[in-house]
XYZ file of C-alpha atoms in Angstrom:
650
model
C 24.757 24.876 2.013
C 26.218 22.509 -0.808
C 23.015 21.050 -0.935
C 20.781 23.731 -1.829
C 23.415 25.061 -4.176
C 22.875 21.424 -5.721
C 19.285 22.047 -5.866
C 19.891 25.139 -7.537
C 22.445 24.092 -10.256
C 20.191 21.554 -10.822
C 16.891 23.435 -11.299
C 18.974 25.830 -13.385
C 20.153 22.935 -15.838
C 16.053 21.769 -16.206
C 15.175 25.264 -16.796
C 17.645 25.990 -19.531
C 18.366 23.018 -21.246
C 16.823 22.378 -24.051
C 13.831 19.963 -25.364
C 15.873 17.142 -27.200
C 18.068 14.905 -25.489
C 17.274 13.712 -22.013
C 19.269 15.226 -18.482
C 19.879 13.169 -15.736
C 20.083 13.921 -12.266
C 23.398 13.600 -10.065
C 23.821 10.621 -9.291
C 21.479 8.739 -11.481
C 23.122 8.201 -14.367
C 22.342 4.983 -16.026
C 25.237 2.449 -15.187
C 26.084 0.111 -18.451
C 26.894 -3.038 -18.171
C 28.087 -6.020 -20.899
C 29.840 -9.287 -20.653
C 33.708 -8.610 -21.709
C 35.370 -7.876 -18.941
C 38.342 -6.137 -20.993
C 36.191 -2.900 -21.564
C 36.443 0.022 -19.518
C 33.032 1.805 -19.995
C 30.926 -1.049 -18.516
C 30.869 -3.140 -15.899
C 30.770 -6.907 -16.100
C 29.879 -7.798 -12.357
C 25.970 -6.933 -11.105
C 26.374 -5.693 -7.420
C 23.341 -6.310 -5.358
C 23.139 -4.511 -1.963
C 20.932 -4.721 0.789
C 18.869 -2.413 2.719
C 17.358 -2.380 6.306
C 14.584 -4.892 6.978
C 11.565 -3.847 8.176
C 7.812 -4.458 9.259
C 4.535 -2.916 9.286
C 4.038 -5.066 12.918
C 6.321 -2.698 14.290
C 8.090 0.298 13.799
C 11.517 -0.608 14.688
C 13.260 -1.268 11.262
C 17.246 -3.303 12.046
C 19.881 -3.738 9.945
C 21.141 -6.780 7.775
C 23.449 -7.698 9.810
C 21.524 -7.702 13.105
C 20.574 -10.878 11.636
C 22.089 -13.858 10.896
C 22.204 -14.071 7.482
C 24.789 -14.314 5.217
C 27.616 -11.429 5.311
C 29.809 -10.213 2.531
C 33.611 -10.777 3.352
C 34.236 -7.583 1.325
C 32.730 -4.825 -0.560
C 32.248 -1.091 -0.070
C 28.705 0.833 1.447
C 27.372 3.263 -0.302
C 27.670 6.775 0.910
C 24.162 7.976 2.377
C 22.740 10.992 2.283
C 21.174 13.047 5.621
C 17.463 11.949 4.789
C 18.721 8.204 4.632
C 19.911 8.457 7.879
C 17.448 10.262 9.387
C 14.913 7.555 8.038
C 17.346 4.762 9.529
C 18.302 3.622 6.047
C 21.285 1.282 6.049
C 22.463 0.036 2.565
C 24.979 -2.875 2.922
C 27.269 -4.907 0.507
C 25.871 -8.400 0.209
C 27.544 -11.920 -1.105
C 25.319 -12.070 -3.929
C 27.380 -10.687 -6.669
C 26.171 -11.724 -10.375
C 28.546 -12.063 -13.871
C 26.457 -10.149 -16.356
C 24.678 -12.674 -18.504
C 25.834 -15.478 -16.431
C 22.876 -18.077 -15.641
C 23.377 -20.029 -11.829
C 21.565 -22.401 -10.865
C 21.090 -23.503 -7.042
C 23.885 -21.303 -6.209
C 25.626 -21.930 -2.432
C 25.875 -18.235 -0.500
C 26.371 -19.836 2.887
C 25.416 -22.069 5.363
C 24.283 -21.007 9.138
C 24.883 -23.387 11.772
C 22.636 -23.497 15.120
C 23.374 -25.626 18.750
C 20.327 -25.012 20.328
C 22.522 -25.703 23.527
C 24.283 -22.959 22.801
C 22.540 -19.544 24.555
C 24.489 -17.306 22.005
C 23.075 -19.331 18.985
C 20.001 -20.058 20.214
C 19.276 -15.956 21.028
C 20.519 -15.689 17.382
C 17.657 -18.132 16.076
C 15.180 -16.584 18.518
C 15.294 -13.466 16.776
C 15.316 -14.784 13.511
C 11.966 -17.022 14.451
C 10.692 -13.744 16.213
C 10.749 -11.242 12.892
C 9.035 -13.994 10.739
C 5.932 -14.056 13.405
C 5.903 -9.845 12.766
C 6.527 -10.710 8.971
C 9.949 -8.564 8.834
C 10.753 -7.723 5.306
C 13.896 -7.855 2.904
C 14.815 -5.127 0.801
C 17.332 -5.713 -1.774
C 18.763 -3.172 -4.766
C 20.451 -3.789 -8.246
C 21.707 -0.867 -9.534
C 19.465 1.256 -7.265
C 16.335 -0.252 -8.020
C 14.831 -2.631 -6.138
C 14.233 -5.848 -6.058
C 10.581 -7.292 -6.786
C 8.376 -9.510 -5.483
C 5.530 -9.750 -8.273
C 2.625 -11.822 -7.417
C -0.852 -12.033 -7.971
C -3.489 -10.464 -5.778
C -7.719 -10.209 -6.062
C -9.595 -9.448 -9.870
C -6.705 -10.880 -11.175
C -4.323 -8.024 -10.807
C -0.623 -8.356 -10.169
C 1.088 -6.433 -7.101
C 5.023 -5.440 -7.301
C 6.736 -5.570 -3.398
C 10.066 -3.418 -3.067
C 10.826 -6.417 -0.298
C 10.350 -9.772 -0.054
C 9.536 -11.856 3.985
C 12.273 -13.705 5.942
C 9.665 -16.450 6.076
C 6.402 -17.239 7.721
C 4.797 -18.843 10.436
C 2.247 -21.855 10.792
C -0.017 -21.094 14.317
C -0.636 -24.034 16.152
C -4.016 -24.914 14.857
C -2.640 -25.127 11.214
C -3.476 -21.400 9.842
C -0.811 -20.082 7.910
C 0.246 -16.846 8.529
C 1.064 -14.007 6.029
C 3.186 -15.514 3.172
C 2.862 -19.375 4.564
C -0.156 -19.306 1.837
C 2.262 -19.293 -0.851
C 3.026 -22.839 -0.710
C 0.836 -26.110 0.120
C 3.493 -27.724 1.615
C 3.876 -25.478 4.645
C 1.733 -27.738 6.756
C 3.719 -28.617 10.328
C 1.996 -26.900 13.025
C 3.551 -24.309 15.242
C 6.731 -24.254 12.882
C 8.417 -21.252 10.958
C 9.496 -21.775 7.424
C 12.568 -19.429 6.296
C 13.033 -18.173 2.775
C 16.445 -19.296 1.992
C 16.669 -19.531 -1.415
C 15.547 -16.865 -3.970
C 15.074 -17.401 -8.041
C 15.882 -13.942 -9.058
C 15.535 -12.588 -12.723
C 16.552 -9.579 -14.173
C 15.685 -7.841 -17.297
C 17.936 -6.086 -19.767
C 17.909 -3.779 -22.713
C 20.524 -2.806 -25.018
C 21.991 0.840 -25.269
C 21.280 2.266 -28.571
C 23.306 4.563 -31.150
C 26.574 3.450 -28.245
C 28.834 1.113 -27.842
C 27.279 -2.803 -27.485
C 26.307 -2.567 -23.739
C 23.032 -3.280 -21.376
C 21.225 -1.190 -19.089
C 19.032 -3.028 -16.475
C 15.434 -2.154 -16.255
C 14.058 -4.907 -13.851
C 15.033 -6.894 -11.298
C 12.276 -9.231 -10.052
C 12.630 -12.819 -7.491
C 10.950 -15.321 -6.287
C 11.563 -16.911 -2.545
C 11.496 -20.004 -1.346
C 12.590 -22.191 0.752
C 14.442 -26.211 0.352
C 15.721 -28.042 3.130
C 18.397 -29.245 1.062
C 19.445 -33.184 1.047
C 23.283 -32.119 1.549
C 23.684 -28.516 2.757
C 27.521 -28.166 1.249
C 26.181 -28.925 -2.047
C 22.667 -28.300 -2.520
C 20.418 -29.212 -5.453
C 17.218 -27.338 -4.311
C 15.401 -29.594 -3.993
C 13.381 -31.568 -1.636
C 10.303 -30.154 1.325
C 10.687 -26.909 2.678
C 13.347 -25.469 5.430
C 11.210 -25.815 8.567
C 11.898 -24.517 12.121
C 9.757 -26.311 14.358
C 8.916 -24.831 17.685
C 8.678 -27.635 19.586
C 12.683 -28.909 18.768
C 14.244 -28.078 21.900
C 17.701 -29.708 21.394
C 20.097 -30.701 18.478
C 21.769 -28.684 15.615
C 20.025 -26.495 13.188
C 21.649 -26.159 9.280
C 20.225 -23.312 7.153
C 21.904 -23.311 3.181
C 21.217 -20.141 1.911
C 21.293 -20.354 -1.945
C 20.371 -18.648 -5.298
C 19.813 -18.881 -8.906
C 19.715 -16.205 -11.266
C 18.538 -15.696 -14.937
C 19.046 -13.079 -17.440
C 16.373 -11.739 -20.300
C 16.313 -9.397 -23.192
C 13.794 -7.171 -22.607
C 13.501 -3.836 -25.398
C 10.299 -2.821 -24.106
C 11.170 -1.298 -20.813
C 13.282 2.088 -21.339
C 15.544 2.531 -19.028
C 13.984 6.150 -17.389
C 10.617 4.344 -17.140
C 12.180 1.306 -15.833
C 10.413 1.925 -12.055
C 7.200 1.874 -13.573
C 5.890 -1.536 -13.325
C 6.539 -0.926 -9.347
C 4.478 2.527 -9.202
C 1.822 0.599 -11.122
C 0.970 -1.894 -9.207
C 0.198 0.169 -6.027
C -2.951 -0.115 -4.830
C -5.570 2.224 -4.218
C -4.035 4.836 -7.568
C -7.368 5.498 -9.169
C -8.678 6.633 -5.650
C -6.077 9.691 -6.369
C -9.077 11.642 -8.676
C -11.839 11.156 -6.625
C -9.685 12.899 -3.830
C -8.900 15.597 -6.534
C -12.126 16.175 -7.372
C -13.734 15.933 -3.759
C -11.016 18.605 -2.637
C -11.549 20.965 -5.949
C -15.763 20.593 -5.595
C -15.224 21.695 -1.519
C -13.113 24.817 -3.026
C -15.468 25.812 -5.695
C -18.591 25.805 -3.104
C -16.601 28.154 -0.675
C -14.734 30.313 -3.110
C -18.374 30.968 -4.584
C -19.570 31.335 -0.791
C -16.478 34.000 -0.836
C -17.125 35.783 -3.601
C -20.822 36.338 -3.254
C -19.422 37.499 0.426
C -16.950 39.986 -1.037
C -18.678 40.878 -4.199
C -22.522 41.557 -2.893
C -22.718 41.872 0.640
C -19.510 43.387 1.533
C -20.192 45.938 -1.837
C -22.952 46.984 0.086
C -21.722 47.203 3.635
C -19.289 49.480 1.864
C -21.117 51.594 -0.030
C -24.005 51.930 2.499
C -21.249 53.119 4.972
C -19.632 55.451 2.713
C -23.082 56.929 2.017
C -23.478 57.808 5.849
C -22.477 61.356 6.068
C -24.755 63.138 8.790
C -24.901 62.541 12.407
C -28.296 60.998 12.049
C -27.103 58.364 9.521
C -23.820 57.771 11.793
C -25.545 56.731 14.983
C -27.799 53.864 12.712
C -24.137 52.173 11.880
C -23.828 48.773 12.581
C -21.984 45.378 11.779
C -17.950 45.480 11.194
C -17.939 49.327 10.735
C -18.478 49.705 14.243
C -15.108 48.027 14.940
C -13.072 50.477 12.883
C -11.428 51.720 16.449
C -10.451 48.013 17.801
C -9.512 45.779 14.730
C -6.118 46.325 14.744
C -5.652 46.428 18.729
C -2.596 44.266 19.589
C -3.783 40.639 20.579
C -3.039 38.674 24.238
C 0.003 37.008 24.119
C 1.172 39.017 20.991
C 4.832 37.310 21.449
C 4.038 33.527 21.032
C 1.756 34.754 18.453
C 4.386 36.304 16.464
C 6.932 33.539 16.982
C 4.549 30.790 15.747
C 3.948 33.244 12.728
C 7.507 32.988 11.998
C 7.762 29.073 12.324
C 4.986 29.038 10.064
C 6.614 30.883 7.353
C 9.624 29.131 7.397
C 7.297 25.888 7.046
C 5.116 27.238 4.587
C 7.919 28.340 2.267
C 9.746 25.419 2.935
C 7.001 22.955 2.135
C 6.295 25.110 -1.163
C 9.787 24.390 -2.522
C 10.427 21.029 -1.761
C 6.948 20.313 -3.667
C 7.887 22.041 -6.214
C 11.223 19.810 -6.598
C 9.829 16.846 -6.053
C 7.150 17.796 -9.227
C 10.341 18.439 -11.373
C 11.530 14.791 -10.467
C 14.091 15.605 -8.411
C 12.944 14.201 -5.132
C 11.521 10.771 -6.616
C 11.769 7.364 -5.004
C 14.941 6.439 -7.239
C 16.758 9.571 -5.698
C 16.793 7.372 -2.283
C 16.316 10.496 1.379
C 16.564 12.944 -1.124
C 13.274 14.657 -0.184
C 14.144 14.560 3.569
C 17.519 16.421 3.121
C 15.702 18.889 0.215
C 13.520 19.418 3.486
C 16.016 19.473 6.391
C 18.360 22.086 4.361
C 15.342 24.311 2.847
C 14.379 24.401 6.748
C 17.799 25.305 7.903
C 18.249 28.072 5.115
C 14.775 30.051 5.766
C 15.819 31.354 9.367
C 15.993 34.811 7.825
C 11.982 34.427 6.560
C 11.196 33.125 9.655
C 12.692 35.660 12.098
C 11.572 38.776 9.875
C 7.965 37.779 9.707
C 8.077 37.175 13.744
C 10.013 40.662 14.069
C 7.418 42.800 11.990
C 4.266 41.326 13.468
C 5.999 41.842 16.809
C 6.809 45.199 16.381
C 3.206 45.854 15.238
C 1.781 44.384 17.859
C 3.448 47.233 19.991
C 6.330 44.489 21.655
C 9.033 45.597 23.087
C 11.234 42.417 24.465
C 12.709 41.816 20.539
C 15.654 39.799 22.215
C 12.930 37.351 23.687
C 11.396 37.753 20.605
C 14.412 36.368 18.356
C 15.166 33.643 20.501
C 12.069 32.004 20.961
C 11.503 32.098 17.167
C 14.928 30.174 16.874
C 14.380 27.683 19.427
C 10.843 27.472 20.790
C 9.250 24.968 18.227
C 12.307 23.577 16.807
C 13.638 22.935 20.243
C 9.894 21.233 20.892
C 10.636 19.271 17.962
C 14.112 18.175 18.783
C 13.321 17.380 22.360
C 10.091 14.784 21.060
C 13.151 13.533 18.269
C 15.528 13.132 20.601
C 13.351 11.289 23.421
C 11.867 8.727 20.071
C 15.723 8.268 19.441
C 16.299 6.988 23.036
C 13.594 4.265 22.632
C 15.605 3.430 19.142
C 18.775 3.360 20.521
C 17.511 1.348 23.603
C 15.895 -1.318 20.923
C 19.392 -1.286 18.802
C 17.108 -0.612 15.906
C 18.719 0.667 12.692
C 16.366 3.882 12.842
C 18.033 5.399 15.748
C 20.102 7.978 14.467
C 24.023 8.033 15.406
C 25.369 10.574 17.670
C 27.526 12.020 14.919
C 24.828 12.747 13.071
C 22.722 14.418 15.864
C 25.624 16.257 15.968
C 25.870 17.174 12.770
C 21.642 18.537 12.814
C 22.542 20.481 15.825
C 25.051 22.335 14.780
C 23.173 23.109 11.105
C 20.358 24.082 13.586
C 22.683 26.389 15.985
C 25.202 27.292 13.227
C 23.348 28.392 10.279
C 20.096 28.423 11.233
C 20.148 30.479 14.421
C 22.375 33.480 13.111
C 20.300 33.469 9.656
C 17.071 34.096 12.147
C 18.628 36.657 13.684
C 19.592 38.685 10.433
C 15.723 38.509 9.562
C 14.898 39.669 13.121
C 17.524 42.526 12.582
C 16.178 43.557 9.398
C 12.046 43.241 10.338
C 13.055 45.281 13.631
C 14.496 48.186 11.785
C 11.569 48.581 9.588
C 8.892 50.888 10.568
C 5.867 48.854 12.049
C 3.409 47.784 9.827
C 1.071 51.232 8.816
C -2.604 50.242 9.340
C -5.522 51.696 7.015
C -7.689 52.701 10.429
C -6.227 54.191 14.144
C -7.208 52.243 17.149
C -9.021 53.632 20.134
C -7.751 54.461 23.162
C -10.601 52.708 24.930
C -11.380 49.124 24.363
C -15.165 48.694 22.532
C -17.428 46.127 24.618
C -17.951 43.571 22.591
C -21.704 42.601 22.764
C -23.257 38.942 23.587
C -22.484 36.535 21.136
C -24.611 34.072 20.254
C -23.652 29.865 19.953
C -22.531 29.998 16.537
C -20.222 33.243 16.756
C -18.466 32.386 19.675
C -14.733 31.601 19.939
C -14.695 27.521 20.381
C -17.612 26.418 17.767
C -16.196 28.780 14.856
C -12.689 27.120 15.301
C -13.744 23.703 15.757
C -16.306 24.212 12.499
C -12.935 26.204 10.557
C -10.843 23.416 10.581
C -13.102 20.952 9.223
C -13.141 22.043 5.461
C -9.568 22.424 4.871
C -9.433 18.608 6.712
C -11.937 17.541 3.856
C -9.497 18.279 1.306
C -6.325 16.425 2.255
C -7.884 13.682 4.376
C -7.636 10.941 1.399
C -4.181 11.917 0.197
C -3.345 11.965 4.139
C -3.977 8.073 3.794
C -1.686 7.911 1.169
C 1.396 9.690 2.820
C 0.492 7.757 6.177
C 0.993 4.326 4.203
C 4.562 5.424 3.301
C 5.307 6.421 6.367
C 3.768 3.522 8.460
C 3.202 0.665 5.817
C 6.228 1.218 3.793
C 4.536 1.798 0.664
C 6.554 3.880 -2.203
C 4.781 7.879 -2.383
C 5.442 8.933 -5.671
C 2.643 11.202 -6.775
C 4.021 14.360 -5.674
C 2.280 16.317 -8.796
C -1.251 15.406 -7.006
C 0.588 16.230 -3.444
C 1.396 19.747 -4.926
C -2.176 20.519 -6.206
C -3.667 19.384 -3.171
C -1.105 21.851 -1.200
C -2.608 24.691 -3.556
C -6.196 23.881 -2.501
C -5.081 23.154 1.269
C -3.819 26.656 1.237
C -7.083 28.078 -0.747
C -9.539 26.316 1.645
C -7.510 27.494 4.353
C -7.572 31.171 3.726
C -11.144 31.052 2.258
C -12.631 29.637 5.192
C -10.860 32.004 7.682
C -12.139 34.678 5.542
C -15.474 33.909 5.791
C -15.734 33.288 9.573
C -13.675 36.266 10.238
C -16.560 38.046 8.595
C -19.555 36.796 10.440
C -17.505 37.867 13.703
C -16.620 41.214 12.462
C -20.119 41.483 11.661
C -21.063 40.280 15.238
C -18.983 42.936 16.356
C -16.000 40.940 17.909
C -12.753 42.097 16.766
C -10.173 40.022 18.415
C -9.496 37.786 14.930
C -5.435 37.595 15.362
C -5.916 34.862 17.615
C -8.928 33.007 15.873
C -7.842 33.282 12.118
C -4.558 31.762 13.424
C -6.303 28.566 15.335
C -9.663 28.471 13.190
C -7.208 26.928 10.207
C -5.061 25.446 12.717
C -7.405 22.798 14.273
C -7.140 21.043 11.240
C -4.250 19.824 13.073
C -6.650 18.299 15.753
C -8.349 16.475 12.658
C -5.303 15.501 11.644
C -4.451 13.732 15.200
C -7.734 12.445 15.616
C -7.651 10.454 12.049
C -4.414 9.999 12.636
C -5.349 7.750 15.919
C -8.377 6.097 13.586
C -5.289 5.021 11.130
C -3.421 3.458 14.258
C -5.944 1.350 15.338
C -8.483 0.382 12.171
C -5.319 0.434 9.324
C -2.457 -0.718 11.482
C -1.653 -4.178 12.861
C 1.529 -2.612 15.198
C 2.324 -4.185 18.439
C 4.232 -3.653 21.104
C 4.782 -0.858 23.251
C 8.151 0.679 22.099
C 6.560 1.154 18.454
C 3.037 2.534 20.168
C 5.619 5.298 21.346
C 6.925 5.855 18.486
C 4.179 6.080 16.215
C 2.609 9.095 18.462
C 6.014 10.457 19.092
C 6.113 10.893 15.578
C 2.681 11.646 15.007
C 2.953 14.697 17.666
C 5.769 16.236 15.496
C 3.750 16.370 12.577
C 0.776 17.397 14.230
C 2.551 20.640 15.567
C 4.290 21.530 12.144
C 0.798 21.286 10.059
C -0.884 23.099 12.731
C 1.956 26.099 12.639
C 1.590 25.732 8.634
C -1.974 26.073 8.481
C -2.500 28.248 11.677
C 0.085 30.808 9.468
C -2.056 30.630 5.946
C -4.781 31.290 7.841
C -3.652 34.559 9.690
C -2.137 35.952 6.517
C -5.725 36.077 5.161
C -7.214 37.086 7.048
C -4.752 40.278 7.865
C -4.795 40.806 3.976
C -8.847 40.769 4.023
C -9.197 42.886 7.302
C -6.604 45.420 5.535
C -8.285 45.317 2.497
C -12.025 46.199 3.897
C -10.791 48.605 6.132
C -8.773 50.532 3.568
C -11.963 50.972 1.387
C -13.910 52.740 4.049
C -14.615 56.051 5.227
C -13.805 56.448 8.703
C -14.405 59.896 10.426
């Protein structure tokens, strides 16, 4: 609850403060820093923290200290939030600590000893030599930004990594692999070269119209790696720090070591300070051609619609209203004809209505937590933030959700409303928790950092039982005691045969062709979310995410519209069922390109993060194809109930 009244406060605050000076959000403050360490208001020491490592080989993301590296012998974590930990984030204090302004040069962290006789050390150099073959990355933060890795890339453009490799592997026919191009002198065959010494420099401006103090607006490094002539006191210099494959025997010495620079830079403002990262992404400018493509597919069908509604559907309606003797009554034809059925309750009316109400709570859930994250509120700096926006908005819209599910029951003629209730609190998030829980065996069982702790499954179960549950009830209470929804037409005792339908207004080929628009909207900014999910890739551009959720939801309901027409027209009225799944197979679209990404985008191996991917992928398969399936029935109720109201039926 605290975190939606958080939300709240904080939406209030944006809404009435006023244009001048600049708000942050809670917990984002700007942190000051200077070089006296006598004054109170800033801080002299530069904390840098690290973050789970991870790789886009493999799913599984571990924790700093699963490897070897070297540990801080004090310091405090940071408190995370619920969407940290349900992403496996694990922030860690680290030994680097810097004095502000302070220059060091070759800087001794550590030094890691191996006996390669030893099984305990040898396992521990194993998996070190193991996540440099799948390229596992670093990801370090300075006053919650992170660290860089800037280099150049093709046309002479410059790319910005939030991580930076453990090292890199020579195969043994010479061909360097991944970062081993970096540096000529990697040339030993079969051998792994570590990264165990990083130049890292970070920017500064100073605080104006306030006390002499710095705010940091970059942190950038550079790794590398020295085999170091004396490991206790290293000069960093010498060839590279190289793990050959072949050494079977002896001890291994890795010096970990740093330097670290300072520089004014008066350029960079502090709030704009994440920009050089966002920047460098690749594949930005492809955001307006998939604005463009989704708003020309929405112009052609809302024309298609409106010359639909507007000409023929004017005529149908006046040409029936015209029809007053017998004569003229026994020439009707097209959707008229179905006055007496339209609103006959559907097969399986109860799942029906349930996934109606998961679909609201969804749709309304998704809306808001757009609608945040376009305010700022749910950017990258505001680290899980979006997830927990998500998790609590979901928890807090029971009461939607068991209201719509109630009403639509209830005017589908059920009876059963305690089956009713309870499937719509724990049919499809109980499917989802069961696919979560099963993907959080496999973590657990490969000690990766993603798994999420027991407390904390805890902790979603009882938000799901405890507030969730009881608030769907109160919105099945409340749509129960309403009268059932009044239609604009009374249905027939007798069913209407439906006549022969020909190919292209039969059930299967009007849902398969339904779900293919909406798919043509979102399929290029589905590339983009699938890279942050899968190649760990920032997602920033929530302001295009929200348009294109406007025109996902137009092209939904315009394209259920117009193919509930033609069957109306063919005389088939069952369209509760076929609104709902002609906008829901874009789901199926979704899964199929979904499987293209896996195998033509992805280099993942293994068979525990083949799992997981689909795992994954199957949970957001089902929630877009409740979300759209839901747009699409609400449109096409609201069109049926809007022809039908307009005319006269005898």
């Amino acid at each position: 609850m605290t975190g939606a009244q958080l939300l709240l406060a904080v939406a209030l605050l944006v809404a009435n403060s006023p244009s001048g000076p600049a708000f942050y959000l809670p917990g984002l403050a700007p942190v000051n820093f200077c070089d006296d360490p006598d004054k109170s208001d800033c801080k002299p020491v530069i904390e840098l923290f690290v973050n789970r490592l991870d790789s886009v080989e493999s799913v599984l993301p571990y924790e700093y200290t699963a490897f070897d590296f070297c540990e801080a012998s004090e310091g405090k974590r940071p408190s995370e939030n619920l969407g940290q930990v349900l992403f496996g984030e694990r922030i860690e204090p680290s030994p680097y600590k810097f004095t502000f302004k302070k220059t060091e040069t070759c800087k001794h962290v550590c030094t890691k000893e191996y006996d390669l006789k030893n099984p305990d050390h040898k396992q521990k150099l194993d998996f070190l030599k193991k996540s440099m073959l799948l390229n596992y990355q670093h990801h370090w933060i300075v006053d919650n930004m992170p660290v860089t890795w800037c280099y150049d890339v093709e046309d002479n453009q410059r790319f910005c990594n939030p991580g930076f490799p453990i090292g890199c592997y020579l195969t043994e026919d010479g061909h360097p692999k991944d970062a081993c191009v970096i540096n000529s002198e990697f040339h030993e065959h079969d051998t792994f070269y570590i990264f165990n010494h990083v130049d890292i420099k970070i920017a500064y401006h100073m605080v104006e119209n306030e006390a002499p103090s710095a705010r940091l607006v970059a942190a950038k490094l550079e790794p590398k790696s020295y085999k170091h002539t004396n490991p206790d006191s290293p000069d960093c210099t010498g060839p590279p720090m190289d793990l050959s494959n072949k050494l079977a025997s002896g001890t291994v010495k890795i010096p970990y070591t740093y330097s670290v620079t300072f520089e004014k830079n008066d350029e960079i403002r502090w709030a704009s300070r994440w920009d050089y990262i966002l920047e460098s992404m690749p594949h930005t400018h492809i955001q307006w051609f998939s604005i463009m493509n989704s708003l020309v597919i929405v112009l052609f069908l809302s024309g298609m619609v409106a010359m639909i509604m507007l000409r023929t559907l004017h005529k149908d309606i006046a040409r029936y209203n015209q029809m007053d003797s017998t004569e003229d009554a026994q020439e009707e034809f097209g959707w008229k004809l179905v006055h007496g059925d339209i609103f006959r309750p559907p097969r399986k009316g109860m799942l029906l209505s349930v996934f109606l109400g998961s679909g609201t709570q969804i749709l309304i859930m998704t809306f808001v937590t757009l609608f945040f994250a376009c305010l700022g509120f749910l950017s990258p700096a505001n680290r899980g933030a979006l997830m927990t926006c998500a998790v609590v908005l979901w928890v807090l819209l029971g009461t939607p959700a068991g209201y719509v599910a109630a009403r639509f029951y209830k005017s589908f003629g059920g009876e059963k409303w305690k089956t009713n209730v309870l499937l719509t609190a724990f049919l499809c998030p109980g499917i989802v928790f069961a696919d979560f829980f099963i993907m959080n065996l496999i973590l657990w069982g490969e000690h990766s950092s993603a798994a999420i702790p027991f407390g904390t499954l805890v902790a979603v179960l009882a938000l799901w039982f405890c507030i969730s549950v009881p608030l769907t009830f109160i919105g099945a209470y409340f749509g129960f005691k309403k009268n059932a929804i009044e239609h604009p037409v009374r249905t027939n005792q007798i069913p209407r045969q439906i006549p022969e339908q020909s190919f292209y207004t039969q059930p299967l080929p009007g849902i398969i062709m339904g779900g293919i628009l909406p798919f043509g909207c979102i399929f290029i900014q589905l590339f983009f979310i699938l890279n942050s999910i899968w190649s760990h890739q920032m997602y920033y551009m929530f302001g295009f995410l929200f348009l294109v959720f406007i025109i996902l939801v137009i092209t939904c309901s315009e394209a259920t519209i117009l193919l509930c027409y033609f069957h109306l027209c063919a005389e088939d009225y069952h369209w509760q069922w076929r609104s709902f799944l002609t906008s829901g197979f874009t789901a199926v679209y979704f899964l199929i390109y979904a499987v293209h990404y896996f195998f033509s985008k992805l280099q993942i191996t293994g068979t525990a993060s083949t799992i997981l991917y689909f795992g994954y992928t199957m949970i957001m398969v089902l929630i877009f194809f409740l979300f759209t399936g839901t747009i699409g029935f609400f449109a096409c109720f609201w069109f049926v109930t809007k022809i039908y109201s307009v005319v006269k039926v005898d």
